[in-house]
Amino acid sequence: MSNNLIRFLFVFICIINESHGFTQENNPKLQIQKDSLYQVLFHKKTPLSDKIKVIDAFNTYRIPMEDTVFTEIEKLLTNTQCTKKDKVDLHHYYGIGYYRKGELTKAEDQLEKAYQYFNSSTPPVGDPTFLVNYGLVKNNIGKNNEAVTIYLEGIHIAEETKNFKNLGNLYVKLGDVYVNMKKYDDANNYYQKAVTSGQKAKNKNVVAYALRGLGTSALESNNFSKAETIFKEALSVFDSLQHHFMINDVKCYLASTYDELGKFDEAEVLYNEAHQYFKNSGYDGDLYYISVDIGKHFIKKGDYKKAITSCTFAKDHLLKIGDIAWAIDAWMCMYEAAKKSGNYKEALEYHEGYLKYNDSLINEKNIQKITELRKDFEFNKEKKIIALENKEKIQQEKTFQKFLGVVVLLLGGLLFFAYRAYRIGIITNKTISDQKDQLEIFNQANENLIYLLSHDIKEPMLGVQILLQNITSNDATLQNAKQSIGDQVSSINSIVDNLLLLKKSFSENHTASSDLITIMKTIQTITDQLQYKLNQKNIRLINSVADADGLSIPISSQKLYLILLNLINNAIKYSPTNQKIEIFTKTDGIYVRDYGKGIDPNIINNLGKKNIERDDTNDGSGMGLVLVSNLLVGSKVMLHFENAQGGGTIAGVVLS
């Protein structure tokens, strides 16, 4: 086979693939194209440069590499004609081949070798496009700070060379990192920059990836209608490009959005299509990812057995390939399914697995380090611009030598103040660092205490549940007692779960808000848990919260649960038999009214502020309200109490 014929065959294959969108499906025509690429690669007379182009084509058109291709790359790397630039490309393609197979550790190793050759000269040698994939692999194995460093380096190179296509890809990947950290404003900023860069480069592919990123950010921030619109737009662009892999990737995200919107049938159709594509095409890693999403889908449908099966399959394989972030997601999916199915023993085991691996992911120090990296990058860019401006000014100032003395004095003054600011900055940073270390020690002790207490409570509760399941009797009184105790145990478990979630929200320093849907779900959960108490006193609970329009309480759902549980429990406690309790809303909050004897006017103003001494006339110490009130410290919400006209008490969670 002559060199000219080899080149003709290679170009012919690439043109066909670009026009038809090469995929590894059961298509005889595509199999012929794949075989043709192999024929070019392994022909003895194929030049080194053409062999590298063929290996690039395997990655460009997402053709899974066979072991023979990896062996050929090893031979090419030892070729005496292989330059540093060639080695950058070969190690890059080698790493992406492993990435496609789901072997992330080997992929990282090859891309690190590419990076070493890339930086072995000044300026760097080779195509900086590989930095996009290098950062992608780092991010997927949980090394977020290293991924950010790589992306910022790539952005700097792309901006200098005005390579808007590569710049857009880097912006997209950096946005993905910030979505993982739940920093959606930063993510959207980089996605918008990617759209602009893609449009400048007239590259629809970059624009489509940026749209996928914006949709992901909207989905993660619970803006589901916006996410649906953006994903459909991205799907349309990828469809016009005949990019089959990304078409199915976006289908997964759109299916997840449909799940959140309650469109389960539409979601299942998309999940099945994407699952079949990844399975047939040999994309093992993506097959594991979609298995986690399908598990979450089954949870929403109430099929907990299928959910656990799907997520267990994903978890086992994700741990093998070293993708800890997705493995943790699979653990949590299994935990939720087991808990909702009532299998608390398995749920506890799954949650312990989740905690075991969670520490290796993003933490506060990692986020802080990433923020510092970004600031350093932006500072260096600004410093370079200032240096160029100063150079121009110096050239102009050579004609004004008579003002040199004044300039020196001004610079001296600036240096003095800069040094003084520097010293103040050092002292301030040390003080902040010392305070932060003390706060971290306190927070860690607090988290450990809450977790250990919660764990010690749930273990005996699990034993009680197992004991209740073994009690069998036709005695109606015993059956009623069994039901009542079971309801109380479920209530205690729910309180413990919310304490754990509340602890997690404190440690992550998240700001949260409960919308109307969350409020309604919370009240329904509490009502179900306290139904046995309502039945005992024959109390009717009238809930008109659904009539509210646009109500939102700026606290987490866990705090709201613990507060309303206390208020409704008190209302039941102080209500006469055969009465009613009303739950309603106003523009400033949620209120619970009972028709009991009301509150002593002498103590009503102290409720929730300090402990009330127990005496013969009081039925409670007020201790629970003090603890509940402490949950609201630092928020824009407070407790409100008043005696209602016609008797009874009105207690509320209101905006301050």
XYZ file of C-alpha atoms in Angstrom, residues 5-7 52 70 96 100 127 131 170 193 289 329 346 349 374 396 468 471 509 545 552 584 621:
24
model
C -3.103 5.625 -0.944
C -2.815 5.476 2.853
C -3.349 9.227 3.129
C -0.880 9.508 15.176
C -2.406 0.455 23.169
C -8.290 9.201 26.749
C -13.246 5.754 27.560
C -1.389 21.075 21.402
C -5.433 20.194 29.086
C -11.987 25.044 29.120
C -18.141 32.832 28.639
C -23.305 6.818 35.638
C -23.844 9.202 44.814
C -29.655 -2.050 55.298
C -25.160 0.003 56.373
C -8.617 31.412 40.871
C 6.684 58.316 27.489
C -42.614 -5.163 67.114
C -45.296 -9.562 68.018
C -22.504 26.351 55.662
C -51.519 25.862 53.930
C -41.267 30.870 51.356
C -52.832 28.205 58.243
C -41.147 23.678 81.391
